[in-house]
PDB file of C-alpha atoms in Angstrom:
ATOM      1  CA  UNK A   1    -109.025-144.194 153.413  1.00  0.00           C
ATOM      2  CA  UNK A   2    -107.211-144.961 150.483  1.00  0.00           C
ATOM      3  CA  UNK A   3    -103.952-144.231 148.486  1.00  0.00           C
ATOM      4  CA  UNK A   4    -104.500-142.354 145.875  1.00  0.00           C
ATOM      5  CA  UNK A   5    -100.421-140.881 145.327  1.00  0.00           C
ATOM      6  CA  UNK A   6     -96.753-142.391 146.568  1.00  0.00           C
ATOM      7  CA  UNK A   7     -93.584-140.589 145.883  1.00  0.00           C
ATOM      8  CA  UNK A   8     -90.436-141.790 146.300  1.00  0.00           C
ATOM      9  CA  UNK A   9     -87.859-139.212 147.370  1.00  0.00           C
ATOM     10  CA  UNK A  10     -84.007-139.504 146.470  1.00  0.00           C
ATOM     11  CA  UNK A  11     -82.238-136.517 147.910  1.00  0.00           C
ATOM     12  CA  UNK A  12     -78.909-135.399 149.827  1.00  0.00           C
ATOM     13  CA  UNK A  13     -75.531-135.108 148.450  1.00  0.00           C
ATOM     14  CA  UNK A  14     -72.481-137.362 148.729  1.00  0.00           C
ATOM     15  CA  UNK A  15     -74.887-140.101 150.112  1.00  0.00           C
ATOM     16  CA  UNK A  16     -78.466-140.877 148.953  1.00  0.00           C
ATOM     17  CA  UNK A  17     -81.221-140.946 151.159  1.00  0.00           C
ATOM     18  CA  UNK A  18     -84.805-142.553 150.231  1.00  0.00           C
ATOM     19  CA  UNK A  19     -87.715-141.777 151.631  1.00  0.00           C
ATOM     20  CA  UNK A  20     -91.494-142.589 150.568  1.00  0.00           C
ATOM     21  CA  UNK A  21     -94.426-140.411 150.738  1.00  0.00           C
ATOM     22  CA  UNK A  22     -97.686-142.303 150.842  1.00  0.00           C
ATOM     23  CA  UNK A  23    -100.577-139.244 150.245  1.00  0.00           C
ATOM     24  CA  UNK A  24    -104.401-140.765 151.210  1.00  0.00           C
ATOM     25  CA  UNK A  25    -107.795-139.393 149.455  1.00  0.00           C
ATOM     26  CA  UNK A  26    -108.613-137.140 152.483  1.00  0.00           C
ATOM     27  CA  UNK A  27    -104.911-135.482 151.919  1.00  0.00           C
ATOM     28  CA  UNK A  28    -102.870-137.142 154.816  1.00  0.00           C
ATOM     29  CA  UNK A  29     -99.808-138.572 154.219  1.00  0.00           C
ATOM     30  CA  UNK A  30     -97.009-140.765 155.478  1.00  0.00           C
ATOM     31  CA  UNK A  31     -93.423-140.706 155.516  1.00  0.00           C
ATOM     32  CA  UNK A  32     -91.282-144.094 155.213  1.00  0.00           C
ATOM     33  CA  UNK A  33     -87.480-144.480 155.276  1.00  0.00           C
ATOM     34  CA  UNK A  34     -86.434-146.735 152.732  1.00  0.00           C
ATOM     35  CA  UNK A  35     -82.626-146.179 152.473  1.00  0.00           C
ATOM     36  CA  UNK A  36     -80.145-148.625 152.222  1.00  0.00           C
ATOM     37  CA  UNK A  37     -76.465-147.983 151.748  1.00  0.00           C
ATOM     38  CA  UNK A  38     -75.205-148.752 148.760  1.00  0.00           C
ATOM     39  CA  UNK A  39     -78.454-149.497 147.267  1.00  0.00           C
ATOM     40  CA  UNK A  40     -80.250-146.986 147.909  1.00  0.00           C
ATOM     41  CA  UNK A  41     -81.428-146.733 143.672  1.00  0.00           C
ATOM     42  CA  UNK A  42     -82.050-150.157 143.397  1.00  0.00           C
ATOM     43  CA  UNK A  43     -84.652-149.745 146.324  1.00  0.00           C
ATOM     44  CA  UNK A  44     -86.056-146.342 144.439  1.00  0.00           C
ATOM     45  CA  UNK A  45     -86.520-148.132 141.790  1.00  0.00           C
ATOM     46  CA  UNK A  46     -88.051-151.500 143.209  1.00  0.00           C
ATOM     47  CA  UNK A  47     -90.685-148.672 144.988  1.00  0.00           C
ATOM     48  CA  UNK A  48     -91.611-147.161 141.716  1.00  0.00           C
ATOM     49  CA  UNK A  49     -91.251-150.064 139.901  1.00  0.00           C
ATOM     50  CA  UNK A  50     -92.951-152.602 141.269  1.00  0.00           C
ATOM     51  CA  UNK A  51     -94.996-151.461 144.944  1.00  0.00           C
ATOM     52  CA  UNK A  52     -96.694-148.085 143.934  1.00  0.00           C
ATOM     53  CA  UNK A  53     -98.681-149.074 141.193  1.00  0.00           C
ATOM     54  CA  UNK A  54     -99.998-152.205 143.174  1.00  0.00           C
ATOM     55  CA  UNK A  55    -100.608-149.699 146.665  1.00  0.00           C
ATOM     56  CA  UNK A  56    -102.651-147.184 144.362  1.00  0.00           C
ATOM     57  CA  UNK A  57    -106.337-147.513 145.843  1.00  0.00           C
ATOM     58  CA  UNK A  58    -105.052-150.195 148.804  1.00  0.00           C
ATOM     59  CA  UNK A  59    -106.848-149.225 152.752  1.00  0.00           C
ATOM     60  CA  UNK A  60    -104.625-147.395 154.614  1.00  0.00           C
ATOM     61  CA  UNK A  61    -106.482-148.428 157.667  1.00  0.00           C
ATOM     62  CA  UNK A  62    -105.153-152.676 156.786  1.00  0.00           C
ATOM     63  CA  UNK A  63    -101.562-152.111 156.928  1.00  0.00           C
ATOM     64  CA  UNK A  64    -100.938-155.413 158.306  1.00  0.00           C
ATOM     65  CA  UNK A  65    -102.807-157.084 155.576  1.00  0.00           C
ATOM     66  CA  UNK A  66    -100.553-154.426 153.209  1.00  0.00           C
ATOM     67  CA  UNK A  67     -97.382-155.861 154.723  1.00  0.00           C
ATOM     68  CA  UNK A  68     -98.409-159.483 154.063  1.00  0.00           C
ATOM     69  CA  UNK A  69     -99.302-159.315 150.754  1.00  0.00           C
ATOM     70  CA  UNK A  70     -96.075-157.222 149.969  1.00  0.00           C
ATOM     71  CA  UNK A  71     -94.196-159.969 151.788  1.00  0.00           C
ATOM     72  CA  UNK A  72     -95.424-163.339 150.557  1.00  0.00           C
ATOM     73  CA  UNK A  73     -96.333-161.865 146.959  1.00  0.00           C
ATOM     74  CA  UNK A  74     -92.805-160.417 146.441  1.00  0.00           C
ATOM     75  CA  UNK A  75     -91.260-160.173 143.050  1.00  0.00           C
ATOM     76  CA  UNK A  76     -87.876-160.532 144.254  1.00  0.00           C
ATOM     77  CA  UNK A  77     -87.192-162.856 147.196  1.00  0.00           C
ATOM     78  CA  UNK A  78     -87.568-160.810 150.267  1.00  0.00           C
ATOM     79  CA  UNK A  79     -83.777-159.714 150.128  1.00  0.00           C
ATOM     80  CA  UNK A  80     -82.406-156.622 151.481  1.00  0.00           C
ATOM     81  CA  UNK A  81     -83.776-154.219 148.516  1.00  0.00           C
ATOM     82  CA  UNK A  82     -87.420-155.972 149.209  1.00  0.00           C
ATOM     83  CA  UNK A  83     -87.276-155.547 152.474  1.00  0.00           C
ATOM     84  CA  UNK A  84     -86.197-152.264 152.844  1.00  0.00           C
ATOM     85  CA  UNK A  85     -88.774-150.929 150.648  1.00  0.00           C
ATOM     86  CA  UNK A  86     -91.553-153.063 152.746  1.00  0.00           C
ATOM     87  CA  UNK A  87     -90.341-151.370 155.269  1.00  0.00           C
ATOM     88  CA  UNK A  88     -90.503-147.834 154.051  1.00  0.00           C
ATOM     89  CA  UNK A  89     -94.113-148.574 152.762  1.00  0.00           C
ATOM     90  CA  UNK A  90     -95.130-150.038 156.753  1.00  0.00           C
ATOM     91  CA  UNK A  91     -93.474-146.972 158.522  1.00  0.00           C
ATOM     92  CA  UNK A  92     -95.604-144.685 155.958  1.00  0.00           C
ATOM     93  CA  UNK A  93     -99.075-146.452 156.758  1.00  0.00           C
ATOM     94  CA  UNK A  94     -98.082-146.280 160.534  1.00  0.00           C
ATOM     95  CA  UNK A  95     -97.108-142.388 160.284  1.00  0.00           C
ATOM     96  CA  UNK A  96    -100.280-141.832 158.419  1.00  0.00           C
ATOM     97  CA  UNK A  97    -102.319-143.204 161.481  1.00  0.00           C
ATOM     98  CA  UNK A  98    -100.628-140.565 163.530  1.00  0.00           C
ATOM     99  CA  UNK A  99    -104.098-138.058 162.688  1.00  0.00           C
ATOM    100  CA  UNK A 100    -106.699-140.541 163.245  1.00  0.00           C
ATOM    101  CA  UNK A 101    -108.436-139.864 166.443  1.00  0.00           C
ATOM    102  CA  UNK A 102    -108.592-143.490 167.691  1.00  0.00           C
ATOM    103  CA  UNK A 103    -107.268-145.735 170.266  1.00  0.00           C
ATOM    104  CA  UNK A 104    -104.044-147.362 170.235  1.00  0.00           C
ATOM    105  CA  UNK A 105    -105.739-150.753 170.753  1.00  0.00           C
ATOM    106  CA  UNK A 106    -107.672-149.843 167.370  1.00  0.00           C
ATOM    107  CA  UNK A 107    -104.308-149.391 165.325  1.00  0.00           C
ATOM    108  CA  UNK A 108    -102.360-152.131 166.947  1.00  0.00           C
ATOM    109  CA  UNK A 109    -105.335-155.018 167.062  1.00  0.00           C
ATOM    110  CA  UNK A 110    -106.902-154.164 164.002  1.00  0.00           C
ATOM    111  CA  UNK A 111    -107.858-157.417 162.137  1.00  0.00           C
ATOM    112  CA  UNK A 112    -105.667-158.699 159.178  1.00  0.00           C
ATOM    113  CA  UNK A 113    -107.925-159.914 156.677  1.00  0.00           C
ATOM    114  CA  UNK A 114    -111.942-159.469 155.703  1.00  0.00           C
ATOM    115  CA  UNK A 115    -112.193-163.381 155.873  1.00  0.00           C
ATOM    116  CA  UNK A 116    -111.930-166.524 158.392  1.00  0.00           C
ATOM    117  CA  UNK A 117    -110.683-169.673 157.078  1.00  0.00           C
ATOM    118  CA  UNK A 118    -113.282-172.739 158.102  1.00  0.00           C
ATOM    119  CA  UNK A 119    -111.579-175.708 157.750  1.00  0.00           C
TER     120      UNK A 119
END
């Protein structure tokens, strides 16, 4: 499955909350909390900004390989505002796994990467 939509959601009054909706090409989606307090825009923004466009067409199904390349190819250097929105976008792919009918060992041992290194 793969992204084809992300919204980032900026609502309640007197304090903001953030939270990302990560929509797959079969029409599941994934909610991710992303808010931090007193910068909760700068985290909007760093989500629609800089992570959506590059998790448009990315496997749902590799969300450990999602989180490393978010991690070690971050624009910013992994501060709070980068790490809360990693962490919005990792809650979202695990939510979205909710619906598949699959084992837990499935989700949680899923391998990272396509490849093995030979040294």
């Amino acid at each position: 499955m793969r992204i084809t939509d992300a919204k980032v959601i900026v609502c309640s009054p007197g304090r903001n909350f953030v939270t990302l909706k990560i929509t797959t090409e079969d029409g599941v989606y994934g909610l991710g909390d992303a808010t931090l307090n007193g910068r909760e825009l700068a985290v909007a923004s760093y989500l629609r900004d800089h992570l959506i466009p590059i998790l448009i067409g990315r496997d749902t199904r590799r969300i450990e390989d999602t989180w490393q390349y978010l991690y070690k190819g971050a624009y910013w250097r992994r501060g709070p505002v980068t790490m809360s929105a990693i962490s919005a976008v990792d809650t979202a792919l695990w939510d979205r796994q909710r619906v598949v009918a699959v084992g837990c060992w499935v989700l949680v041992g899923k391998m990272a990467t396509g490849t093995v290194r030979v040294v």
